[in-house]
CSV table of C-alpha atoms in Angstrom, one decimal:
chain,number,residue,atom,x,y,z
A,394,UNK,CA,3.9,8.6,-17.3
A,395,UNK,CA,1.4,5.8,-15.7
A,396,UNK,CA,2.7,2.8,-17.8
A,397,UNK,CA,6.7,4.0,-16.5
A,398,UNK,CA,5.9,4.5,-13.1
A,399,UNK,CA,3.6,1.9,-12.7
A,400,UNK,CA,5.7,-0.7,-14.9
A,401,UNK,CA,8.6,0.2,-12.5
A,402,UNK,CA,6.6,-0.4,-9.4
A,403,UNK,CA,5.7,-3.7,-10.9
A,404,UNK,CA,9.5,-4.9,-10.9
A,405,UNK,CA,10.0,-4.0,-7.2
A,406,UNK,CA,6.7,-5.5,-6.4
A,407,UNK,CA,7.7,-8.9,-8.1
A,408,UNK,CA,11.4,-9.0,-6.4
A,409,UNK,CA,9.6,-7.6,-3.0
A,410,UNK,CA,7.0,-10.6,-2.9
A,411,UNK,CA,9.7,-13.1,-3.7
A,412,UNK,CA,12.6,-12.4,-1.1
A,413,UNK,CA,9.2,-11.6,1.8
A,414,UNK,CA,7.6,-15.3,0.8
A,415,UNK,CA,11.0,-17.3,0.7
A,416,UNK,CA,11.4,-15.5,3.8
A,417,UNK,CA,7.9,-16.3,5.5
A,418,UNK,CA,8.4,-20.2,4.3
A,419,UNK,CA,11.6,-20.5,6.0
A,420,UNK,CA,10.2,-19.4,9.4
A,421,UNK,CA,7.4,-21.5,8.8
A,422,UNK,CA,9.6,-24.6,7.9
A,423,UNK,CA,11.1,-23.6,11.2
A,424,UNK,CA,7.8,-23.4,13.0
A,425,UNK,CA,8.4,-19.5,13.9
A,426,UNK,CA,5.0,-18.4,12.6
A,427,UNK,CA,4.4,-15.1,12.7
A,428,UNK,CA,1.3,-12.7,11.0
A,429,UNK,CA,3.9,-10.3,10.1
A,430,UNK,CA,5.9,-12.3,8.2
A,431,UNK,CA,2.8,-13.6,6.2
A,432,UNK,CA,1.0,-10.4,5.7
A,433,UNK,CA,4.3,-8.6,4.3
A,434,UNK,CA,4.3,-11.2,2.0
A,435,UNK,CA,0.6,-10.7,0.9
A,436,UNK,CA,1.2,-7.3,1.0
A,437,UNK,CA,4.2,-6.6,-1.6
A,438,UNK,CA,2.0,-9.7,-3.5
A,439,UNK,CA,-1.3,-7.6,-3.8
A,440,UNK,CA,0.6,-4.1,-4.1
A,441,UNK,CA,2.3,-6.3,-7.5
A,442,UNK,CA,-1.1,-6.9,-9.2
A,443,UNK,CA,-2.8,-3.9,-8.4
A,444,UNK,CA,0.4,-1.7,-9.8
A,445,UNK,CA,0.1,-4.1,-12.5
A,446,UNK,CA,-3.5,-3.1,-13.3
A,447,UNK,CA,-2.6,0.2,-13.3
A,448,UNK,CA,0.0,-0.3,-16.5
A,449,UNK,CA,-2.1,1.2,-19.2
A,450,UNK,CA,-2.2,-1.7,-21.7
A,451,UNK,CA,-3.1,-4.2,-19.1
A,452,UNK,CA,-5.6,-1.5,-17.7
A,453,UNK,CA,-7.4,-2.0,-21.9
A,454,UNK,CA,-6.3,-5.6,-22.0
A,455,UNK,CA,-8.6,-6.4,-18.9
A,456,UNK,CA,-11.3,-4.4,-19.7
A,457,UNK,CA,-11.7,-5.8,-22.9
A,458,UNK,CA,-11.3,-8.7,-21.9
A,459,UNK,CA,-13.9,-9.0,-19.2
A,460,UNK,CA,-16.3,-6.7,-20.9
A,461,UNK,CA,-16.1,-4.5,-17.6
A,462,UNK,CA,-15.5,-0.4,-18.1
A,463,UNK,CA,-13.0,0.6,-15.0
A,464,UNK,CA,-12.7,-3.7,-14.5
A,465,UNK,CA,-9.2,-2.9,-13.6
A,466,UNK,CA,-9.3,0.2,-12.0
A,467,UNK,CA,-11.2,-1.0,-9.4
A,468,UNK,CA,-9.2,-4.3,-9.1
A,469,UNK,CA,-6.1,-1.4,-8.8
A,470,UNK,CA,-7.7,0.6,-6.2
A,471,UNK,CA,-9.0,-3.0,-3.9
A,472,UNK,CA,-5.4,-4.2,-4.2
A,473,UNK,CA,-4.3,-0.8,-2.7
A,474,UNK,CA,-6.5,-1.2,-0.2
A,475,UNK,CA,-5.2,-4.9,0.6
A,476,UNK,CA,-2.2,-3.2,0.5
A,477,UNK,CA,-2.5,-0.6,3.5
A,478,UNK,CA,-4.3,-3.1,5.4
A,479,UNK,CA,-1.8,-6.0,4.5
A,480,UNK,CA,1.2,-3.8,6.3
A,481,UNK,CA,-1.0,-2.3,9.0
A,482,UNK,CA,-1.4,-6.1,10.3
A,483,UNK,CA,2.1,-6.5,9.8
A,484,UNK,CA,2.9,-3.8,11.8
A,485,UNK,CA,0.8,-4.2,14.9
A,486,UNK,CA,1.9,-7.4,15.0
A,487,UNK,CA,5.8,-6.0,15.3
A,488,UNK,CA,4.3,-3.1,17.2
A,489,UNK,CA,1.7,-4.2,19.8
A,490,UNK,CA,1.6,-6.7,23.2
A,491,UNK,CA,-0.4,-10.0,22.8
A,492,UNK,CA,-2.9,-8.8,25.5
A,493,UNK,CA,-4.6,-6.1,22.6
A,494,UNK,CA,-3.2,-7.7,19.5
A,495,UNK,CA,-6.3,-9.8,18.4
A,496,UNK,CA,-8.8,-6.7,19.0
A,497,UNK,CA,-6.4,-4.0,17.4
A,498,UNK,CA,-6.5,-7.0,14.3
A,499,UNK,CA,-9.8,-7.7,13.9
A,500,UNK,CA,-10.5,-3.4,14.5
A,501,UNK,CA,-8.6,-2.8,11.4
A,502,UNK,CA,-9.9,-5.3,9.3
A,503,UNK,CA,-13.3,-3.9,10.0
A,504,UNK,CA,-12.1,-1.0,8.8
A,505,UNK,CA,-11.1,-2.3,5.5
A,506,UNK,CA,-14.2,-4.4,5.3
A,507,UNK,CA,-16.4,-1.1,5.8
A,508,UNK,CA,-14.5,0.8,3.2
A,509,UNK,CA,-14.9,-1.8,0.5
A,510,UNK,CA,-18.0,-2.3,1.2
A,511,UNK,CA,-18.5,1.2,0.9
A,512,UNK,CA,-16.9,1.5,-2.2
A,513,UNK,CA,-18.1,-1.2,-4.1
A,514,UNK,CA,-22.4,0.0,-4.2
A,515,UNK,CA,-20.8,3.4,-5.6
A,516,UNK,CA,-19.0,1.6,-8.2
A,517,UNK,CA,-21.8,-0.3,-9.5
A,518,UNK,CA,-24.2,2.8,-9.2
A,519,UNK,CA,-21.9,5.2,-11.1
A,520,UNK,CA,-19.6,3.1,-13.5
A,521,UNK,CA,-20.8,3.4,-17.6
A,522,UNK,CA,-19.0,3.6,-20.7
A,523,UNK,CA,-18.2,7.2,-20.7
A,524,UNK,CA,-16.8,7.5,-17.0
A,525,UNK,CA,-13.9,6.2,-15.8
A,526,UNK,CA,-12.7,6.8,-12.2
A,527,UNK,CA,-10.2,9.5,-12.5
A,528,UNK,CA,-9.8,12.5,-11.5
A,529,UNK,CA,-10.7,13.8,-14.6
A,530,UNK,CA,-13.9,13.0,-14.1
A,531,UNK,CA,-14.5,14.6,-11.2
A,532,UNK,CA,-17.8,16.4,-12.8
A,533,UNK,CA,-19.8,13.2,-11.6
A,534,UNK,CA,-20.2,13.1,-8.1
A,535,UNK,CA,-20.0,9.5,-7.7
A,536,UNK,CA,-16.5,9.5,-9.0
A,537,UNK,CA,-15.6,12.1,-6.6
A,538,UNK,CA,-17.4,10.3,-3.8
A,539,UNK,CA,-15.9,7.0,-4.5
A,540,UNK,CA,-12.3,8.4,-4.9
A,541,UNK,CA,-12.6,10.5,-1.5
A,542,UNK,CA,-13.3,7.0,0.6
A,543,UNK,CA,-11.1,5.5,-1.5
A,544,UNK,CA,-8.0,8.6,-0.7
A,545,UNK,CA,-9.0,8.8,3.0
A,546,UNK,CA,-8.5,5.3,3.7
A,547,UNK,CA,-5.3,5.3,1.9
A,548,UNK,CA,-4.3,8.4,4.0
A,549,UNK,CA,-5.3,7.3,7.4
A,550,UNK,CA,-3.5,3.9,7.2
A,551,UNK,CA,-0.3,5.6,5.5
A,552,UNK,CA,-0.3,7.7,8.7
A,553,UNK,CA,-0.7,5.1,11.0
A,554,UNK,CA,2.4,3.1,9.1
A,555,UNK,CA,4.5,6.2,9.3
A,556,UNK,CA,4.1,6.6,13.2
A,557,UNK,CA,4.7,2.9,13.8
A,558,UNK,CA,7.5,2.6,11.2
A,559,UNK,CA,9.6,5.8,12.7
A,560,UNK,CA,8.8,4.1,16.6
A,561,UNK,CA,10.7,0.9,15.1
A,562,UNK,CA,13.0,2.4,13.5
A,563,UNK,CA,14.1,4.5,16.9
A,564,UNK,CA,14.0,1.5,18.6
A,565,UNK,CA,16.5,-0.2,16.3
A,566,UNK,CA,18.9,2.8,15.9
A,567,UNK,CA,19.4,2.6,19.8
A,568,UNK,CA,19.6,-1.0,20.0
A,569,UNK,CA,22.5,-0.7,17.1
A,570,UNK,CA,20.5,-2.5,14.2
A,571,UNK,CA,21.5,-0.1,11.8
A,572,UNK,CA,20.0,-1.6,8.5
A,573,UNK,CA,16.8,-2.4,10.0
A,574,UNK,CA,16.4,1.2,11.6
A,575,UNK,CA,17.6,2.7,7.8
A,576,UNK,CA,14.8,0.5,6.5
A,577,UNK,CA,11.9,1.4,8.6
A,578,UNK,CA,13.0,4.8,8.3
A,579,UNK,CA,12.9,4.6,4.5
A,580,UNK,CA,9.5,3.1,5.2
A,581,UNK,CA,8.1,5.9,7.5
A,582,UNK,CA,9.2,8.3,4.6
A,583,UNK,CA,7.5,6.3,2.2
A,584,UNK,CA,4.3,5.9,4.4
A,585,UNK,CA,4.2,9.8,4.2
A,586,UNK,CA,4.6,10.0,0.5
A,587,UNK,CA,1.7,8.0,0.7
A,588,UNK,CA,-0.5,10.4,2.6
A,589,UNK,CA,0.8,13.1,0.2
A,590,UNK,CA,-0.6,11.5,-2.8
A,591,UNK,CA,-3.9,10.9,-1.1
A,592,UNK,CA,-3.4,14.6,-0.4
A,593,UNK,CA,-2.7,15.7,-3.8
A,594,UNK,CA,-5.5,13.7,-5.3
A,595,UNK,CA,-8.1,14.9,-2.9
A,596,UNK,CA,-6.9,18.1,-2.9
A,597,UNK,CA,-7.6,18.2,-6.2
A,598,UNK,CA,-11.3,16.9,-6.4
A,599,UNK,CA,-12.1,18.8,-3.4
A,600,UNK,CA,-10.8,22.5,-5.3
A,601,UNK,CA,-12.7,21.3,-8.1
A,602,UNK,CA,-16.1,20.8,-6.2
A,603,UNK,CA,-15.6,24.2,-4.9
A,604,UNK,CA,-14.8,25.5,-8.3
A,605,UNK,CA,-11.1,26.3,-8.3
A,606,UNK,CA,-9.3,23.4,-8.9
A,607,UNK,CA,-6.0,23.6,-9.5
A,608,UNK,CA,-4.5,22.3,-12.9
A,609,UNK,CA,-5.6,18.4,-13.9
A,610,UNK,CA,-2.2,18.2,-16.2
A,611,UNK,CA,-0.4,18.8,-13.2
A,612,UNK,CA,-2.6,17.0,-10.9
A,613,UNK,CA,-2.1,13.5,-13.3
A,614,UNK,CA,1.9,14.2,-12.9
A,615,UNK,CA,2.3,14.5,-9.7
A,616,UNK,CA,0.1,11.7,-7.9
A,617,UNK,CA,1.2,8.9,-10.1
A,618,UNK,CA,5.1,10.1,-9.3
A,619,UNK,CA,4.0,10.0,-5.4
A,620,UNK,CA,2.4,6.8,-5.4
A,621,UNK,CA,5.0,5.4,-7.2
A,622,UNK,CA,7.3,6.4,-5.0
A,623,UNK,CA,5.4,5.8,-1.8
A,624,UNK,CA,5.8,1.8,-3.5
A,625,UNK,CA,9.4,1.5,-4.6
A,626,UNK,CA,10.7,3.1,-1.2
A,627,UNK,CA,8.4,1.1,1.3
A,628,UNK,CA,9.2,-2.1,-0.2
A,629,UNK,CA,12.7,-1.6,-0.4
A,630,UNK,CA,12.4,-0.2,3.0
A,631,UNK,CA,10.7,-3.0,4.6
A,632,UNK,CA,13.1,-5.7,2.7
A,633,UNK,CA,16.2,-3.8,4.2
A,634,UNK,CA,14.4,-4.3,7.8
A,635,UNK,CA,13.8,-7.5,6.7
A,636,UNK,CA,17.2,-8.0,5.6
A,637,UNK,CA,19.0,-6.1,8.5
A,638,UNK,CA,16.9,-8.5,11.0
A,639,UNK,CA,18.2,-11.9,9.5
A,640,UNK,CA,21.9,-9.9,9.5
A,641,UNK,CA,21.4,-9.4,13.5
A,642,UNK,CA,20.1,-12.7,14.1
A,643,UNK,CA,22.8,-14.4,12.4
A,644,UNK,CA,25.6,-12.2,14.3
A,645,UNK,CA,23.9,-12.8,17.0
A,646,UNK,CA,24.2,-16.5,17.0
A,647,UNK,CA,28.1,-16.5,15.6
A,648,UNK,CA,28.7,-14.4,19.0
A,649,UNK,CA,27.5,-17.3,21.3
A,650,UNK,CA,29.4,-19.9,19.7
């Protein structure tokens, strides 16, 4: 189930990152900078290698390779994290006034910075040969500790991308962009998949720490299905924006000529 969801992920990811960079080098070629351009770009980028790691065979391929138990897991789950904080830049900087811009940046990046650094001692401290950091695993309480910062992050900024994707896309349904306010609908839906993964999986470990967790088989069905959907739809969903933005821009222009 991983290696199909994932794999799939992977070739939305690749075609994401392509159409957002060629997009964020023409703006800059026309000197029309802008952090949202770049940090969608980095965003579908990093969301493609950490789906990647999250293939099975690469997932063994790395580890043997660097000699590191849960090496790519943990590469997975900081490119998620990249991720969420990639489009939450991009975001605020489509969302917010230049007056607060800088300080909501720099407050979010903290964020991310605290919850990596967070993560990363709990790693170290709890990683061996015989754990891995799934939910199957949930008897050591590292795992579960690790994997709860891990799925609250991921749920907060999902949540925060859902409310300023659905404001946007209002915005563009009543200025008459239709493709951009279909995409950043898309995108608010995807946002909430999101939180509902992070749901499902910390639902999951917290049931189990108070001894009635509901069934893992399930449990490793329906998260990777969520995440992977969360992924396909918000990249496709941003690129429509993306898409439906250059469409207005460029009718736009043929009207005043």
């Amino acid at each position: 189930m991983d290696g199909v969801v994932f794999g799939l992920c992977a070739l939305f990811g690749v075609a994401g990152t392509a159409l957002s960079a060629r997009e964020a080098w023409r703006q800059r070629a026309r000197n029309e900078y802008r952090i949202a351009r770049f940090t969608r770009a980095v965003a579908f980028g990093v969301c493609t290698v950490g789906v990647i790691l999250a293939v099975p065979p690469i997932e063994d391929f790395i580890e043997s390779a660097t000699g590191m138990n849960n090496a790519a897991k943990l590469g997975a789950h900081f490119c998620a994290i990249l991720w969420c904080g990639s489009l939450q830049l991009m975001l605020v900087d489509w969302s917010y006034n230049q007056d607060v811009l800088k300080a909501s940046l720099y407050a979010r990046v903290a964020f991310a910075v605290c919850v990596l650094a967070t993560m990363l001692p709990l790693f170290v401290k709890t990683t061996a040969e015989s754990v891995e950091f799934t939910t199957e695993y949930a008897t050591v309480p590292g795992v579960t500790v690790y994997l709860m910062v891990y799925l609250a992050y991921v749920a907060i900024t999902c949540g925060e991308i859902a409310f300023l994707c659905s404001g946007m896309a209002l915005v563009a349904r009543r200025s008459g962009h239709a493709w951009s306010a279909r995409g950043l609908g898309m995108s608010a839906t995807a946002a909430l998949l999101g939180v509902a993964y992070s749901a499902s999986k910390g639902s999951y470990l917290v049931t189990h720490y108070l001894g009635h967790p509901w069934p893992l088989r399930q449990e490793e069905v329906v998260s990777p299905l969520l995440a992977g959907l969360a992924v396909i739809s918000l990249i496709t969903g941003l690129t429509m924006a993306m898409v439906g933005k250059r469409l207005a821009s460029r009718k736009a222009a043929l009207s005043t000529t």
